[in-house]
Amino acid sequence: MALLTLLSLASLLSFLTLVHARIPGVYTSGPWESAHATFYGGSDASGTMGGACGYGNLYSQGYGVNTAALSTALFNTGLSCGACFEIKCANDPKWCHSGSPSIFVTATNFCPPNYALPSDNGGWCNPPRPHFDLAMPMFLKIAEYRAGIVPVAFRRVSCRKSGGIRFTVNGFRYFNLVLVTNVAGAGDIVRVSIKGSKTGWMSMSRNWGQNWQSNAVLVGQSLSFRVTGSDHRTSTSWNVAPANWQFGQTFSGRNFRI
């Protein structure tokens, strides 16, 4: 009887573990760390458009002015594109706004190093410094304009996005370049796969920023996409592009839980 009870308990625990593993998780915030922040792009952030992540017009893509360019130490050669951060001005009462308000930004650009200047005097984005070059309206929410540069505390947080993951399909018949935007949860993605209605799943390679490419001929087939975030969660969007899709179109898929 004791053996049967133990076997039953083990089976129940195995079942519960399996059930739990099938429940999609949510992205959890990271630890607080220290960095510095500057600003760019002008008072309307128009100078932040485009950028090394490939998002183009940040207004029409839904990112608005809540954006930042990351230094080499944070950019991860572009894999950090889409990651979200909570940032507070820290330990500078002369320039920090009272109450240390938080801002929430998405990584949309790269702040390149300037090796002609020392890291503590103009070369703010030089390795190994963690640094945020914020859209100017976001910097002004945490510090005074005249500060120029301030120390900050930051942490990774879950990205809260409205609507589904967006897939913009560019290229031509033998070359599909898919821009992936509006990703919730971890925000940054490490793997993308594509499937035509007449093919199996095919891994895409990252071209630059969050542009992913495939050389398969998929014209005339409905398209499905599978996206994996840096937290290893995966979202599959089945048949989001109809068989008559055209290059230059954008399609919305299933987003991550937050």
Coordinates of C-alpha atoms in Angstrom, one line a residue:
M1 CA 0.0 0.0 0.0
A2 CA 2.8 2.4 0.9
L3 CA 4.5 1.7 -2.4
L4 CA 1.2 2.3 -4.3
T5 CA 0.8 5.6 -2.4
L6 CA 4.3 6.7 -3.3
L7 CA 3.8 5.8 -7.0
S8 CA 0.5 7.6 -7.1
L9 CA 2.0 10.7 -5.5
A10 CA 4.9 10.6 -8.0
S11 CA 2.5 10.3 -10.9
L12 CA 0.5 13.3 -9.6
L13 CA 3.6 15.4 -9.2
S14 CA 4.8 14.5 -12.7
F15 CA 1.3 15.4 -14.1
L16 CA 1.3 18.7 -12.2
T17 CA 4.8 19.5 -13.5
L18 CA 3.8 18.8 -17.0
V19 CA 0.6 20.9 -16.7
H20 CA 2.6 23.8 -15.2
A21 CA 5.2 23.6 -18.0
R22 CA 2.4 24.1 -20.6
I23 CA 1.2 27.3 -19.0
P24 CA 2.8 30.3 -20.7
G25 CA 4.8 32.3 -18.2
V26 CA 5.3 36.1 -18.0
Y27 CA 8.5 38.1 -18.2
T28 CA 9.8 39.1 -14.8
S29 CA 11.8 42.3 -14.1
G30 CA 15.6 42.1 -13.7
P31 CA 17.8 43.6 -10.9
W32 CA 18.5 47.3 -10.6
E33 CA 21.9 48.3 -12.1
S34 CA 23.8 51.6 -12.5
A35 CA 24.5 53.5 -15.7
H36 CA 24.4 57.0 -17.1
A37 CA 22.0 58.8 -19.5
T38 CA 22.2 61.6 -22.1
F39 CA 19.7 62.7 -24.7
Y40 CA 19.4 63.2 -28.5
G41 CA 16.9 63.7 -31.2
G42 CA 15.5 67.2 -30.4
S43 CA 12.5 68.3 -28.4
D44 CA 10.1 66.4 -30.6
A45 CA 12.4 63.3 -30.9
S46 CA 12.3 63.5 -34.7
G47 CA 16.0 62.9 -34.7
T48 CA 15.5 59.4 -33.2
M49 CA 13.6 58.1 -36.3
G50 CA 15.2 55.2 -38.2
G51 CA 18.0 53.8 -36.2
A52 CA 20.1 50.6 -35.9
C53 CA 17.1 48.4 -35.0
G54 CA 15.4 48.9 -38.3
Y55 CA 12.1 50.1 -36.8
G56 CA 11.8 53.1 -39.2
N57 CA 9.2 55.7 -38.1
L58 CA 8.9 55.2 -34.4
Y59 CA 5.6 57.1 -34.2
S60 CA 3.8 54.9 -36.7
Q61 CA 5.3 51.7 -35.3
G62 CA 3.9 52.6 -31.9
Y63 CA 7.1 53.3 -30.0
G64 CA 6.6 57.1 -29.9
V65 CA 9.2 59.0 -27.9
N66 CA 9.6 56.3 -25.2
T67 CA 12.9 55.1 -26.8
A68 CA 16.6 54.9 -26.1
A69 CA 19.8 54.2 -28.0
L70 CA 22.0 51.7 -26.1
S71 CA 25.8 51.6 -25.7
T72 CA 27.8 48.7 -27.0
A73 CA 27.7 47.1 -23.5
L74 CA 23.9 46.9 -23.6
F75 CA 23.2 46.7 -27.4
N76 CA 24.4 43.1 -27.8
T77 CA 25.1 43.7 -31.5
G78 CA 21.4 44.4 -32.1
L79 CA 19.9 41.4 -30.2
S80 CA 18.7 43.9 -27.5
C81 CA 16.5 45.7 -30.0
G82 CA 13.0 45.8 -28.6
A83 CA 14.0 45.2 -24.9
C84 CA 12.3 47.5 -22.4
F85 CA 13.8 49.3 -19.4
E86 CA 12.7 51.2 -16.4
I87 CA 15.1 54.1 -15.7
K88 CA 15.4 56.6 -12.8
C89 CA 17.7 59.5 -12.3
A90 CA 19.9 58.6 -9.3
N91 CA 22.2 60.3 -6.8
D92 CA 22.4 63.7 -8.3
P93 CA 20.0 66.0 -6.4
K94 CA 21.2 69.0 -8.3
W95 CA 19.9 67.7 -11.6
C96 CA 17.5 64.8 -10.9
H97 CA 13.8 65.7 -10.6
S98 CA 12.5 65.3 -7.1
G99 CA 10.8 62.0 -6.3
S100 CA 13.0 60.1 -8.7
P101 CA 10.2 59.4 -11.2
S102 CA 10.5 56.4 -13.5
I103 CA 10.4 56.3 -17.3
F104 CA 9.9 53.2 -19.4
V105 CA 11.6 53.0 -22.7
T106 CA 12.2 50.6 -25.6
A107 CA 15.6 50.0 -27.1
T108 CA 15.3 51.2 -30.7
N109 CA 18.9 52.4 -31.6
F110 CA 22.6 52.0 -31.0
C111 CA 24.8 54.7 -29.4
P112 CA 28.2 54.2 -31.0
P113 CA 31.4 54.6 -29.2
N114 CA 33.6 57.7 -29.7
Y115 CA 37.1 56.5 -29.1
A116 CA 38.5 60.0 -29.8
L117 CA 37.1 61.1 -26.4
P118 CA 37.7 59.5 -23.0
S119 CA 34.9 57.4 -21.6
D120 CA 34.4 59.9 -18.7
N121 CA 34.4 63.0 -20.8
G122 CA 32.4 62.7 -24.0
G123 CA 32.9 59.1 -25.0
W124 CA 29.9 58.1 -22.9
C125 CA 29.0 55.1 -25.0
N126 CA 32.5 53.7 -25.1
P127 CA 32.8 50.1 -23.9
P128 CA 32.5 48.8 -21.3
R129 CA 30.2 51.6 -20.1
P130 CA 26.4 50.8 -19.8
H131 CA 24.8 54.0 -21.2
F132 CA 21.4 55.2 -22.4
D133 CA 21.1 58.0 -25.0
L134 CA 17.4 58.8 -24.4
A135 CA 15.0 60.6 -26.7
M136 CA 15.0 64.1 -25.3
P137 CA 11.4 64.2 -24.1
M138 CA 12.1 61.1 -21.9
F139 CA 15.3 62.6 -20.5
L140 CA 13.4 65.7 -19.5
K141 CA 11.0 63.6 -17.4
I142 CA 13.8 62.5 -15.1
A143 CA 16.3 65.4 -15.1
E144 CA 17.0 69.0 -16.0
Y145 CA 18.0 69.9 -19.6
R146 CA 21.2 71.7 -18.4
A147 CA 22.5 68.5 -16.8
G148 CA 23.5 67.0 -20.1
I149 CA 24.4 63.7 -18.5
V150 CA 23.1 62.1 -15.3
P151 CA 23.7 58.9 -13.3
V152 CA 20.7 56.5 -13.5
A153 CA 19.5 53.3 -12.0
F154 CA 17.9 50.9 -14.5
R155 CA 16.4 47.5 -14.8
R156 CA 14.9 45.3 -17.6
V157 CA 11.1 45.1 -17.4
S158 CA 8.3 43.5 -19.3
C159 CA 7.3 45.3 -22.5
R160 CA 3.7 46.3 -22.5
K161 CA 2.5 46.7 -26.1
S162 CA -0.9 47.2 -27.6
G163 CA -2.1 44.6 -30.1
G164 CA -0.1 41.7 -31.6
I165 CA 3.4 41.2 -32.8
R166 CA 3.8 42.8 -36.2
F167 CA 5.5 41.2 -39.2
T168 CA 6.4 43.5 -42.1
V169 CA 7.4 41.5 -45.1
N170 CA 9.9 43.2 -47.5
G171 CA 12.2 41.9 -50.2
F172 CA 11.5 40.2 -53.5
R173 CA 10.7 36.7 -54.8
Y174 CA 13.8 34.9 -53.7
F175 CA 14.5 37.1 -50.6
N176 CA 12.2 37.7 -47.7
L177 CA 13.2 40.3 -45.1
V178 CA 10.8 40.4 -42.2
L179 CA 10.9 43.2 -39.7
V180 CA 9.5 42.1 -36.3
T181 CA 8.0 44.9 -34.1
N182 CA 5.7 45.5 -31.2
V183 CA 6.9 42.5 -29.2
A184 CA 5.5 42.3 -25.7
G185 CA 7.1 40.5 -22.7
A186 CA 10.9 40.2 -23.1
G187 CA 10.6 42.5 -26.2
D188 CA 13.9 41.3 -27.7
I189 CA 13.9 38.2 -29.8
V190 CA 16.6 35.6 -30.4
R191 CA 15.0 33.3 -33.0
V192 CA 12.4 33.6 -35.8
S193 CA 11.0 30.8 -38.0
I194 CA 8.7 31.1 -41.0
K195 CA 6.4 28.6 -42.6
G196 CA 4.6 28.7 -45.9
S197 CA 1.4 26.7 -46.4
K198 CA 3.3 24.3 -48.6
T199 CA 6.5 24.1 -46.5
G200 CA 7.7 23.1 -43.0
W201 CA 9.1 25.4 -40.5
M202 CA 12.3 27.2 -41.7
S203 CA 14.7 29.1 -39.4
M204 CA 15.4 32.7 -40.4
S205 CA 18.7 34.4 -39.9
R206 CA 19.1 37.8 -38.4
N207 CA 20.1 40.4 -41.1
W208 CA 20.4 43.5 -38.9
G209 CA 18.5 45.0 -36.0
Q210 CA 15.2 43.0 -35.8
N211 CA 15.1 42.3 -39.6
W212 CA 15.1 38.5 -40.2
Q213 CA 15.7 36.9 -43.6
S214 CA 14.8 33.8 -45.5
N215 CA 15.8 32.9 -49.1
A216 CA 12.8 30.5 -49.6
V217 CA 10.3 31.3 -52.4
L218 CA 7.0 31.8 -50.5
V219 CA 5.0 33.9 -52.9
G220 CA 1.5 32.5 -53.2
Q221 CA 1.5 30.8 -49.9
S222 CA -0.1 31.8 -46.6
L223 CA 2.6 32.6 -44.0
S224 CA 3.0 31.6 -40.3
F225 CA 5.7 32.9 -37.9
R226 CA 7.3 31.6 -34.8
V227 CA 9.1 34.0 -32.5
T228 CA 11.3 33.2 -29.5
G229 CA 12.2 35.9 -26.9
S230 CA 15.3 36.2 -24.9
D231 CA 13.5 34.6 -22.0
H232 CA 13.0 31.4 -24.2
R233 CA 9.3 31.8 -24.5
T234 CA 7.9 31.2 -27.9
S235 CA 4.8 32.6 -29.7
T236 CA 3.4 31.0 -32.9
S237 CA 1.2 33.1 -35.3
W238 CA -0.5 30.7 -37.7
N239 CA -1.5 31.8 -41.2
V240 CA -1.3 35.6 -40.4
A241 CA -0.5 36.5 -44.0
P242 CA -3.0 35.2 -46.6
A243 CA -1.8 33.5 -49.8
N244 CA -2.2 36.7 -51.7
W245 CA 0.1 38.8 -49.5
Q246 CA 2.4 41.4 -51.1
F247 CA 5.9 42.7 -50.2
G248 CA 5.7 45.8 -48.1
Q249 CA 2.6 44.6 -46.2
T250 CA 2.4 44.3 -42.4
F251 CA 0.5 41.5 -40.6
S252 CA -0.4 41.1 -36.9
G253 CA 0.2 37.9 -34.9
R254 CA -0.1 36.5 -31.5
N255 CA 1.8 38.4 -28.8
F256 CA 3.4 37.2 -25.5
R257 CA 1.6 37.4 -22.2
I258 CA 2.7 40.1 -19.8

